[in-house]
Coordinates of N, CA and C in Angstrom, one line a residue:
M4 N -7.3 -83.4 5.6 CA -8.3 -84.2 6.3 C -9.5 -84.3 5.3
D5 N -10.1 -85.5 5.1 CA -11.2 -85.7 4.1 C -12.5 -85.8 5.1
T6 N -13.1 -84.7 4.4 CA -14.5 -84.6 5.3 C -15.7 -85.5 4.5
G7 N -15.5 -85.9 3.5 CA -16.3 -86.9 2.7 C -17.1 -86.0 1.9
A8 N -17.1 -84.8 1.9 CA -17.8 -83.9 1.1 C -17.4 -83.5 0.0
P9 N -18.0 -83.5 -1.3 CA -17.6 -83.3 -2.5 C -16.8 -82.2 -2.7
S10 N -15.8 -82.1 -3.6 CA -15.0 -81.0 -3.8 C -15.7 -80.1 -5.0
A11 N -15.1 -79.0 -5.1 CA -15.8 -78.0 -6.1 C -15.8 -78.6 -7.4
C12 N -14.8 -79.4 -7.8 CA -14.5 -79.8 -9.1 C -15.7 -81.0 -9.0
Q13 N -15.8 -81.7 -8.1 CA -16.8 -82.8 -8.3 C -18.2 -82.3 -8.3
M14 N -18.4 -81.2 -7.6 CA -19.8 -80.6 -7.7 C -20.1 -80.2 -9.0
K15 N -19.3 -79.6 -9.8 CA -19.4 -79.1 -11.1 C -19.9 -80.0 -12.0
T16 N -19.4 -81.3 -11.8 CA -19.6 -82.3 -12.8 C -20.5 -83.1 -12.6
T17 N -21.3 -83.0 -11.3 CA -22.5 -83.8 -11.0 C -23.5 -83.8 -11.7
A18 N -24.1 -84.7 -12.3 CA -25.3 -84.6 -13.1 C -26.8 -83.9 -12.4
A19 N -27.4 -83.0 -13.2 CA -28.5 -82.6 -12.5 C -29.4 -83.7 -12.0
P20 N -30.1 -83.4 -11.0 CA -31.4 -84.3 -10.5 C -32.2 -84.5 -11.6
L21 N -33.0 -85.8 -11.5 CA -33.8 -86.0 -12.5 C -35.1 -85.1 -12.7
Y22 N -35.5 -84.6 -11.5 CA -36.6 -83.8 -11.6 C -36.5 -82.5 -12.4
T23 N -35.3 -82.1 -12.5 CA -35.0 -80.7 -13.4 C -35.5 -81.0 -14.7
Q24 N -35.7 -82.0 -15.2 CA -36.3 -81.9 -16.8 C -37.7 -81.7 -16.8
Y25 N -38.4 -81.3 -15.7 CA -39.7 -80.9 -15.7 C -39.8 -79.3 -15.1
Y26 N -38.7 -78.7 -15.1 CA -38.5 -77.2 -14.7 C -39.1 -76.6 -16.1
P27 N -39.7 -75.5 -15.9 CA -40.0 -74.8 -17.2 C -38.8 -74.5 -18.2
R28 N -39.1 -74.2 -19.4 CA -37.9 -73.8 -20.1 C -38.0 -72.1 -20.1
T29 N -36.9 -71.6 -20.4 CA -37.0 -70.1 -20.2 C -36.4 -69.6 -21.6
Y30 N -36.8 -68.4 -21.5 CA -36.5 -67.7 -22.9 C -36.2 -66.1 -22.4
V31 N -35.1 -65.6 -22.8 CA -34.9 -64.2 -22.5 C -35.0 -63.3 -23.9
A32 N -36.2 -62.4 -23.7 CA -36.5 -61.5 -24.7 C -35.6 -60.3 -24.9
P33 N -34.8 -59.8 -25.9 CA -34.2 -58.8 -25.8 C -34.9 -57.3 -25.8
Y34 N -34.4 -56.4 -25.1 CA -35.1 -55.1 -25.0 C -34.7 -54.3 -26.2
I35 N -35.9 -53.6 -26.8 CA -35.7 -52.8 -27.7 C -36.0 -51.2 -27.2
S36 N -35.1 -50.4 -27.5 CA -35.5 -49.1 -27.4 C -36.7 -48.3 -27.9
N37 N -36.8 -48.6 -29.0 CA -38.1 -48.1 -29.9 C -38.9 -49.1 -30.1
P38 N -40.3 -48.8 -30.1 CA -41.6 -49.3 -30.4 C -41.5 -50.0 -31.6
I39 N -42.0 -51.2 -32.1 CA -41.7 -51.6 -33.6 C -43.2 -50.8 -34.2
P40 N -42.9 -49.9 -35.1 CA -43.9 -49.1 -35.8 C -45.1 -49.7 -36.3
T41 N -44.7 -51.0 -37.0 CA -45.7 -51.8 -37.7 C -45.8 -53.1 -37.4
I42 N -47.0 -53.6 -36.9 CA -47.1 -55.0 -36.5 C -47.6 -55.6 -37.8
D43 N -46.7 -56.4 -38.5 CA -47.2 -56.9 -39.9 C -46.9 -58.3 -39.9
G44 N -46.6 -59.0 -39.0 CA -46.1 -60.4 -39.1 C -44.8 -61.0 -39.8
N45 N -44.0 -59.8 -40.2 CA -43.0 -60.0 -41.1 C -41.6 -60.1 -40.2
L46 N -41.3 -61.4 -39.8 CA -40.3 -61.7 -38.8 C -38.6 -61.7 -39.6
S47 N -38.7 -61.4 -40.8 CA -37.3 -61.3 -41.4 C -37.0 -59.7 -41.3
K48 N -37.6 -58.7 -40.7 CA -37.3 -57.4 -40.6 C -36.0 -57.4 -39.4
A49 N -35.2 -56.3 -39.7 CA -34.3 -56.2 -39.2 C -34.2 -56.4 -37.6
V50 N -35.0 -55.7 -37.0 CA -35.7 -55.7 -35.6 C -35.6 -57.0 -35.0
W51 N -36.4 -58.0 -35.8 CA -36.5 -59.4 -35.0 C -35.1 -60.1 -35.1
Q52 N -34.2 -59.7 -35.9 CA -32.9 -60.6 -36.2 C -32.3 -60.6 -34.8
Q53 N -32.4 -59.6 -33.9 CA -31.8 -59.8 -32.6 C -32.5 -60.5 -31.6
A54 N -33.6 -61.2 -31.9 CA -34.4 -62.0 -31.0 C -34.1 -63.4 -31.6
P55 N -33.5 -64.4 -30.8 CA -33.5 -65.8 -30.9 C -34.8 -66.4 -31.0
W56 N -34.9 -67.6 -31.7 CA -36.1 -68.4 -31.9 C -36.2 -69.2 -30.4
S57 N -37.1 -69.4 -29.9 CA -37.4 -70.5 -28.7 C -37.0 -71.6 -29.4
D58 N -37.1 -72.6 -28.1 CA -37.1 -74.2 -28.6 C -38.5 -74.4 -29.2
L59 N -38.8 -75.5 -29.9 CA -39.7 -76.0 -30.5 C -40.8 -76.1 -29.4
F60 N -42.1 -75.9 -29.6 CA -43.2 -76.2 -28.6 C -43.3 -77.5 -28.7
D61 N -44.0 -78.3 -27.5 CA -44.3 -79.7 -27.6 C -45.7 -79.7 -27.1
D62 N -46.2 -80.9 -27.0 CA -47.4 -81.2 -26.3 C -47.5 -80.6 -25.0
I63 N -48.4 -80.1 -24.3 CA -48.3 -79.4 -23.1 C -48.4 -80.5 -21.8
R64 N -48.6 -81.7 -22.3 CA -48.4 -83.0 -21.4 C -47.2 -83.4 -21.3
G65 N -46.4 -83.1 -22.2 CA -45.1 -83.7 -22.4 C -44.9 -84.9 -23.0
P66 N -43.6 -85.3 -23.4 CA -43.5 -86.5 -24.2 C -43.9 -88.0 -23.3
E67 N -43.9 -87.8 -22.0 CA -44.1 -89.1 -21.5 C -45.6 -89.2 -21.1
D68 N -46.4 -88.3 -21.2 CA -47.8 -88.3 -20.8 C -48.6 -88.2 -22.1
A69 N -48.2 -87.7 -23.3 CA -49.2 -87.7 -24.3 C -49.0 -88.9 -25.0
P70 N -50.0 -89.6 -25.6 CA -50.2 -90.7 -26.3 C -49.4 -90.4 -27.6
P71 N -48.6 -91.4 -28.2 CA -47.9 -91.2 -29.4 C -48.8 -90.6 -30.8
D72 N -49.9 -91.0 -30.5 CA -50.9 -90.7 -31.7 C -51.5 -89.4 -31.7
E73 N -51.2 -88.8 -30.4 CA -51.8 -87.3 -30.0 C -50.6 -86.2 -30.2
R74 N -49.4 -86.6 -30.3 CA -48.3 -85.9 -30.4 C -48.3 -85.1 -31.8
P75 N -47.8 -83.8 -31.8 CA -47.7 -83.4 -33.0 C -46.8 -84.0 -33.9
P76 N -47.1 -84.3 -35.1 CA -46.2 -84.8 -36.2 C -44.8 -83.9 -36.4
T77 N -43.9 -84.4 -36.9 CA -42.5 -83.8 -37.0 C -42.8 -82.8 -38.0
A78 N -43.7 -82.9 -38.9 CA -43.8 -82.0 -40.1 C -44.4 -80.6 -39.6
C79 N -45.0 -80.5 -38.2 CA -45.7 -79.6 -37.8 C -44.8 -78.9 -36.6
S80 N -44.6 -77.8 -36.4 CA -43.6 -77.0 -35.5 C -44.3 -75.6 -35.2
T81 N -43.9 -75.5 -34.0 CA -44.3 -74.1 -33.5 C -43.2 -73.4 -32.7
K82 N -42.8 -72.4 -33.3 CA -41.8 -71.7 -32.3 C -42.1 -70.1 -32.3
V83 N -41.3 -69.4 -31.3 CA -41.5 -68.0 -31.5 C -40.6 -67.2 -31.1
K84 N -40.6 -65.9 -31.4 CA -39.5 -64.8 -31.0 C -40.2 -63.7 -30.3
M85 N -39.5 -63.3 -29.4 CA -40.1 -62.2 -28.5 C -39.3 -61.1 -28.2
L86 N -39.8 -59.9 -28.1 CA -39.0 -58.4 -27.8 C -39.9 -57.8 -26.9
W87 N -39.3 -56.8 -26.1 CA -40.0 -55.9 -25.5 C -39.3 -54.7 -25.3
S88 N -40.1 -53.5 -25.3 CA -39.8 -52.2 -25.1 C -40.5 -51.8 -23.7
S89 N -40.3 -50.3 -23.4 CA -40.7 -49.8 -22.3 C -42.3 -49.6 -22.3
T90 N -42.8 -49.9 -23.3 CA -44.5 -49.9 -23.5 C -45.2 -51.3 -23.9
H91 N -44.2 -52.1 -24.6 CA -44.8 -53.3 -25.2 C -44.1 -54.6 -25.2
L92 N -44.7 -55.6 -25.3 CA -44.3 -57.1 -25.5 C -44.5 -57.4 -26.8
Y93 N -43.7 -57.9 -27.7 CA -43.9 -58.2 -28.9 C -43.8 -59.7 -28.9
I94 N -44.6 -60.5 -29.7 CA -44.4 -61.9 -29.9 C -44.7 -62.1 -31.2
G95 N -43.7 -62.9 -32.0 CA -44.0 -63.4 -33.2 C -43.9 -64.8 -33.0
A96 N -44.8 -65.5 -34.0 CA -44.9 -66.8 -34.0 C -44.8 -67.4 -35.4
L97 N -44.0 -68.5 -35.3 CA -44.3 -69.4 -36.7 C -44.7 -70.7 -36.1
L98 N -46.0 -70.9 -37.1 CA -46.7 -72.1 -37.0 C -46.4 -73.1 -38.3
E99 N -45.9 -73.9 -38.3 CA -45.8 -74.9 -39.5 C -46.6 -76.0 -39.5
A100 N -47.4 -76.2 -40.5 CA -48.3 -77.2 -40.5 C -48.4 -78.0 -42.0
D101 N -49.0 -79.0 -42.0 CA -48.9 -79.7 -43.2 C -50.5 -79.8 -43.7
A102 N -51.0 -80.6 -44.8 CA -52.1 -80.5 -45.5 C -53.0 -81.5 -44.4
D103 N -52.4 -82.4 -43.8 CA -53.2 -83.4 -42.8 C -53.5 -82.7 -41.6
H104 N -52.8 -81.6 -41.2 CA -52.6 -81.3 -39.7 C -52.8 -79.7 -39.6
P105 N -53.8 -79.2 -40.2 CA -53.9 -77.6 -40.5 C -53.9 -76.9 -39.0
V106 N -53.7 -75.7 -38.9 CA -53.7 -75.0 -37.9 C -55.2 -74.4 -37.8
I107 N -55.9 -74.8 -36.7 CA -57.2 -74.7 -36.6 C -57.5 -73.8 -35.4
S108 N -58.3 -72.7 -35.0 CA -58.4 -72.2 -33.9 C -60.3 -72.0 -33.9
T109 N -60.8 -72.4 -32.8 CA -62.2 -71.9 -32.8 C -62.5 -71.0 -31.7
F110 N -61.5 -70.9 -30.8 CA -61.6 -69.9 -29.8 C -61.0 -68.5 -30.4
K111 N -61.9 -67.4 -30.1 CA -61.7 -66.1 -30.9 C -61.8 -65.1 -29.9
D112 N -62.3 -65.3 -28.6 CA -62.5 -64.1 -27.7 C -61.1 -64.1 -26.7
R113 N -61.0 -62.9 -26.2 CA -59.9 -62.6 -25.2 C -60.0 -63.4 -24.0
N114 N -58.8 -64.0 -23.7 CA -58.9 -65.1 -22.6 C -59.5 -66.4 -22.7
D115 N -59.8 -66.6 -24.1 CA -60.3 -68.0 -24.4 C -59.0 -68.9 -23.9
P116 N -59.4 -70.2 -23.5 CA -58.3 -71.2 -23.1 C -57.8 -72.0 -24.3
I117 N -57.0 -71.0 -25.1 CA -56.4 -71.8 -26.4 C -55.5 -72.9 -26.1
Y118 N -55.2 -73.1 -24.8 CA -54.3 -74.3 -24.8 C -55.1 -75.7 -24.8
Q119 N -56.4 -75.4 -24.6 CA -57.3 -76.7 -24.7 C -57.6 -77.1 -26.1
Q120 N -57.2 -76.5 -27.2 CA -57.5 -76.8 -28.5 C -56.6 -77.8 -29.0

């Protein structure tokens, strides 16, 4: 008897609704049992090798709303690695820039709205 409902096979191959493109991206930070003893910015150390790189960051407004001349140039990119222990969350970031687009921050106090830079 045909009920008109999609079969399990059809449900698995159905494309995701368009609005899912706006869902926040996710990142799973690996747990480490021992805290990192020295915070020095060296992401080539063995402990950081277990953390995957995030997707590249994008303009907070997204590709559809940010004017092309305000989007980050392809020579500039930002990505992070994260780890956590029972006492700390570790975030290592790689910000690549070129001479025409240096990384500049004027906000320096805790809780400054850096997303507005």
